[in-house]
CSV table of C-alpha atoms in Angstrom, one decimal:
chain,number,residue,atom,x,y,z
A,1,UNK,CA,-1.5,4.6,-18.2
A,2,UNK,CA,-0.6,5.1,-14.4
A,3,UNK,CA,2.7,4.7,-13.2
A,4,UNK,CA,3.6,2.8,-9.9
A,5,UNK,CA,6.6,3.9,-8.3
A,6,UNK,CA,8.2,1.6,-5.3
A,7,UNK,CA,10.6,3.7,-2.8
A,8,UNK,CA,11.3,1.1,-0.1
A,9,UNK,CA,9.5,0.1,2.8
A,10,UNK,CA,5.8,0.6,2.5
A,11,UNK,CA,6.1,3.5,0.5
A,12,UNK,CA,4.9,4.0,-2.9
A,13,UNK,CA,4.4,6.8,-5.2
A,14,UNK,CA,1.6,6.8,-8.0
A,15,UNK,CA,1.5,8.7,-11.0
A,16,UNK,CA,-2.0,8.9,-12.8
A,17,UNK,CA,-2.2,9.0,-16.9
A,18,UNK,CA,-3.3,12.7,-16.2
A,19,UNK,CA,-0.2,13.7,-14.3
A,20,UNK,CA,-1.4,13.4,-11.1
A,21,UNK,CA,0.7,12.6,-8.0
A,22,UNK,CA,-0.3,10.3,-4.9
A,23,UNK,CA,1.8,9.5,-2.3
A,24,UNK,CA,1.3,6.4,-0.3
A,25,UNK,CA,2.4,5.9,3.4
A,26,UNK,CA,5.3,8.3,2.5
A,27,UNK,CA,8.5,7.6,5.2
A,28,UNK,CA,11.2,5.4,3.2
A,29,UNK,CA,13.4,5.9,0.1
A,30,UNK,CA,13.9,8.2,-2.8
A,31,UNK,CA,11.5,9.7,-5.5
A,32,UNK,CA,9.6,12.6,-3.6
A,33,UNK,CA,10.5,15.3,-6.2
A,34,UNK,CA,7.6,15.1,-7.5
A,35,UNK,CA,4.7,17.7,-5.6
A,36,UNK,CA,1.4,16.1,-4.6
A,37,UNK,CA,-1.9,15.9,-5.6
A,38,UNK,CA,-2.8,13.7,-2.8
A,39,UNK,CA,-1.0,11.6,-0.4
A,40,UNK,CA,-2.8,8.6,1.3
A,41,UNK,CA,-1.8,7.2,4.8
A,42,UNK,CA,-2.4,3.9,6.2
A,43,UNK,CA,-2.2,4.3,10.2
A,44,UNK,CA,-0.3,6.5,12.4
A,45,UNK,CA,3.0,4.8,12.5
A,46,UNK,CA,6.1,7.1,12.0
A,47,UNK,CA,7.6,4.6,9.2
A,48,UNK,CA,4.5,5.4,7.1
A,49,UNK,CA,3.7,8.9,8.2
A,50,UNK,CA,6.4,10.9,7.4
A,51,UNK,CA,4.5,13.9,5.2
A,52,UNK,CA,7.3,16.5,5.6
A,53,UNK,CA,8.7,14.6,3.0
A,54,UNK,CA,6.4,15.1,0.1
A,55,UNK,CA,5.8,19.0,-1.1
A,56,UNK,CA,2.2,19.4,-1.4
A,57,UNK,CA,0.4,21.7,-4.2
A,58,UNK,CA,-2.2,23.7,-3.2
A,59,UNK,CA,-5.6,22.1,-2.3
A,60,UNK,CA,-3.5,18.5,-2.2
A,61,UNK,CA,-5.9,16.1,-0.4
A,62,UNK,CA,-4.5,14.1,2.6
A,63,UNK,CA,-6.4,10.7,3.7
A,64,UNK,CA,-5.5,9.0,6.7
A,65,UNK,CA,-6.9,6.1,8.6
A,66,UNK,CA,-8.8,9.1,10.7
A,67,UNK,CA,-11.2,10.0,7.8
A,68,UNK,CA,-10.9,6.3,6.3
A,69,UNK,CA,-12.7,5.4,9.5
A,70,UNK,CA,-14.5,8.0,10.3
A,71,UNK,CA,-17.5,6.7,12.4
A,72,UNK,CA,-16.6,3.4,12.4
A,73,UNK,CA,-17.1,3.1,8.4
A,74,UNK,CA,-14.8,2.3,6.0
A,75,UNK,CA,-15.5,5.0,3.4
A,76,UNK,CA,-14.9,5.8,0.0
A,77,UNK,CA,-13.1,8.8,-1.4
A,78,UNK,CA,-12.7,10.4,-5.0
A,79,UNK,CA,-9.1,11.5,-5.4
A,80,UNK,CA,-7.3,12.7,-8.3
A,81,UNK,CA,-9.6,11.3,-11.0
A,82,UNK,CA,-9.4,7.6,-9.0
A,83,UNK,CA,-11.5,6.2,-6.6
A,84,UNK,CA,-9.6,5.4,-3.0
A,85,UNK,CA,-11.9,2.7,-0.7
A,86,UNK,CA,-10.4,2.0,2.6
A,87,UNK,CA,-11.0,-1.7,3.9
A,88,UNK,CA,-9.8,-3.0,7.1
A,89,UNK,CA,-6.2,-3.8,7.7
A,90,UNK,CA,-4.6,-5.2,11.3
A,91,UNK,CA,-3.0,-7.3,13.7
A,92,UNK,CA,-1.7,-7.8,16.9
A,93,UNK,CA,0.7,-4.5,17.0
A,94,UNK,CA,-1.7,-2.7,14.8
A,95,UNK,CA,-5.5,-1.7,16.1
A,96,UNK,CA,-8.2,-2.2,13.8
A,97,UNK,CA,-9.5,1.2,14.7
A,98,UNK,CA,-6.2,3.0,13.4
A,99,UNK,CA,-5.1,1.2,10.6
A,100,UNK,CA,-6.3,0.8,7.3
A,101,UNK,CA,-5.6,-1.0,3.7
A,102,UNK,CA,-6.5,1.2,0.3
A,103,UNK,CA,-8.0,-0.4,-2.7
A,104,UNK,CA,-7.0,2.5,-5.8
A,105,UNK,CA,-9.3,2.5,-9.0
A,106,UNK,CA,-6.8,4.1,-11.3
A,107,UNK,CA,-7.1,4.7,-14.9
A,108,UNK,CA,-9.2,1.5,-15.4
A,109,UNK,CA,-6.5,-0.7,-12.8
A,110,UNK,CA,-7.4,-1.9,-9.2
A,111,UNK,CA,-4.2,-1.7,-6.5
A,112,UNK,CA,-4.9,-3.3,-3.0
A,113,UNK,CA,-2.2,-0.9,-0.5
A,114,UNK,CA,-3.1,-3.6,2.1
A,115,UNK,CA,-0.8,-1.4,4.8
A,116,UNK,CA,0.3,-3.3,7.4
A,117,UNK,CA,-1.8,-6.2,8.6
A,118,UNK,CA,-1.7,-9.8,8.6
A,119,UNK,CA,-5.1,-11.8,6.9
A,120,UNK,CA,-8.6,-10.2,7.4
A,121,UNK,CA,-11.8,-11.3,7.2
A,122,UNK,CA,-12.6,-9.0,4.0
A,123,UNK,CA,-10.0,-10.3,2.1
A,124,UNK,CA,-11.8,-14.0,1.4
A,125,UNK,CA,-14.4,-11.1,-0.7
A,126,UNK,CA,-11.5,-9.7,-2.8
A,127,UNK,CA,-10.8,-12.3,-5.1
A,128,UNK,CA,-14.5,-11.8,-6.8
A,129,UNK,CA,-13.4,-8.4,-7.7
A,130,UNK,CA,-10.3,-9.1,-10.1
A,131,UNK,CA,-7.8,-7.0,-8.7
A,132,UNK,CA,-4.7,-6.1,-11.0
A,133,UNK,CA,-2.0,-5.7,-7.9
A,134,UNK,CA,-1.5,-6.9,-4.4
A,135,UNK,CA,1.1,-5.0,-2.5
A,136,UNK,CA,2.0,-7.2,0.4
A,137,UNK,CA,3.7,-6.5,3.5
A,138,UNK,CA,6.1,-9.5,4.9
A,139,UNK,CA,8.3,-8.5,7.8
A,140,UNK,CA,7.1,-11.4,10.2
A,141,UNK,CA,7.7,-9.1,13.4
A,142,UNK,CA,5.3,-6.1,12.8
A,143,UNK,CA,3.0,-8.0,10.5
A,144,UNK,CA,2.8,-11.2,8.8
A,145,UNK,CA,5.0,-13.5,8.1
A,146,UNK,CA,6.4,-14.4,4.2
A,147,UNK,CA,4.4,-17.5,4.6
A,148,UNK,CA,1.3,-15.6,5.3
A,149,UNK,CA,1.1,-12.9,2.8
A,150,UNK,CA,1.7,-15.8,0.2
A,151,UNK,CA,-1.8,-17.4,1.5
A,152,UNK,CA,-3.1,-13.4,1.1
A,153,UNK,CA,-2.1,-13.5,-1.8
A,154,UNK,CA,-4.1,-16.8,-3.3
A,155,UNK,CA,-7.0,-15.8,-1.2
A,156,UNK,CA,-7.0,-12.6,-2.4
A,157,UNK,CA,-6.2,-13.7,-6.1
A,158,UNK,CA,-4.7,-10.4,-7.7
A,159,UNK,CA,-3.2,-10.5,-11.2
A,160,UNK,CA,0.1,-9.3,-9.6
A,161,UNK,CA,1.3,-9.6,-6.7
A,162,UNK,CA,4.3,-7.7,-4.9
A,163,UNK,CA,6.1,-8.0,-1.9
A,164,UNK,CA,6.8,-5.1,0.1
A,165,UNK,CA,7.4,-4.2,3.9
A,166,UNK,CA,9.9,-6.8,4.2
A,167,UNK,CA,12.3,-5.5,6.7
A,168,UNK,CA,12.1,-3.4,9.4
A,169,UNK,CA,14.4,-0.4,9.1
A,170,UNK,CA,15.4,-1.5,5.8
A,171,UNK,CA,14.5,-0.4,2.4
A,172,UNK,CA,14.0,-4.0,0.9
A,173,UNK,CA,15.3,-7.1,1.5
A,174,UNK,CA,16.5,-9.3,-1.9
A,175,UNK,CA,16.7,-12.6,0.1
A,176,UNK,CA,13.1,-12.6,1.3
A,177,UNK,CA,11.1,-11.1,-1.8
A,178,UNK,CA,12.9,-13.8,-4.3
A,179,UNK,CA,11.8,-16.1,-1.7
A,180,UNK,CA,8.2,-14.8,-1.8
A,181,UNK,CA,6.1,-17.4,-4.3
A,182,UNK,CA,3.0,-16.1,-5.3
A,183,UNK,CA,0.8,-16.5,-8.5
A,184,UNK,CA,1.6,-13.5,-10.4
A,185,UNK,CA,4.9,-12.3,-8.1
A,186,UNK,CA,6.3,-9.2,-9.3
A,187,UNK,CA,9.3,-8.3,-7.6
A,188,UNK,CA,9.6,-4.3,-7.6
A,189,UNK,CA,13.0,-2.8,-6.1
A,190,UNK,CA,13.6,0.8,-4.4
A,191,UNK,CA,13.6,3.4,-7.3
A,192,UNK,CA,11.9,1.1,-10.0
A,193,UNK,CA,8.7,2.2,-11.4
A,194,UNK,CA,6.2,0.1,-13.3
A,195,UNK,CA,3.7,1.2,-15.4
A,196,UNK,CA,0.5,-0.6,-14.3
């Protein structure tokens, strides 16, 4: 079974059943000993585009909004053994042209990277597809609020549901993910991995 790995911020770090390593929106936060298979990247912002931190093996594949978008379309990628489909992801402070969210097919488990947005139109379609996790960004200055991403988060109507992206320039924030109520809240600290 895969293997979800939280590192702070909006970085996380999968690990697929077969071994292989995906980085997502690397910037904040430990657990980058690993070398990469693939890394995914959300938008162009420096706090979750910081690839000189990840070593990647030869023939590693690197996704970015830029080929998520390509021509307008929000296309669909094999990566690793999983299947990677952008979908749309913004707000005020973030472009709907640069920025997208990730829905992962890995090892028979669906995980929505929603990147840093506030609520989109194609979310109210999400629920019909049974995702297992949500991971939810919360700042309230950059994105949207913890009120918000808890309305996501029924709309959206994931198994799980975890709050990340809480605080800018800050790892995590304790106060404002026990705070987050959800159906299905899973509260995932820096450096804790969780087997999906």
């Amino acid at each position: 079974m895969a293997k979800l790995l939280y590192q702070g911020h909006g970085s996380f770090r999968i690990t697929t059943d077969e071994g292989k390593v995906i980085y997502v929106d690397p910037f904040a936060g430990e657990g980058y000993d690993l070398s990469a298979d693939g890394i995914l990247v959300t938008h162009g912002h420096y706090d979750h585009n910081k690839l000189e931190l990840v070593t990647q093996k030869p023939g590693c594949q690197v996704i970015t909004y830029q080929e998520a978008l390509e021509g307008g379309i929000y296309h669909t990628f094999p990566l690793c053994g999983m299947e990677v489909e952008a979908v749309p992801a913004y707000n005020k402070n973030h472009k709907k042209e640069e920025c997208v969210g990730y829905i992962l097919r890995v090892d028979g488990v669906t995980v929505y990277a929603a990147g840093d947005t506030s609520t989109t139109d194609a979310m109210a379609g999400f629920a019909a597809r049974r995702l297992d996790y949500a991971l939810l960004c919360m700042d309230g200055i950059y994105n949207m609020d913890r009120e918000e991403a808890q309305k996501c988060a029924r709309l959206i109507g994931a198994k799980h549901n975890i709050p990340i992206h809480m605080k800018p320039g800050g790892l995590f924030d304790e106060e404002m993910a026990n705070a987050f109520d959800a159906p299905g809240k899973l509260v995932v600290r820096p450096g804790e991995e969780i087997t999906l």
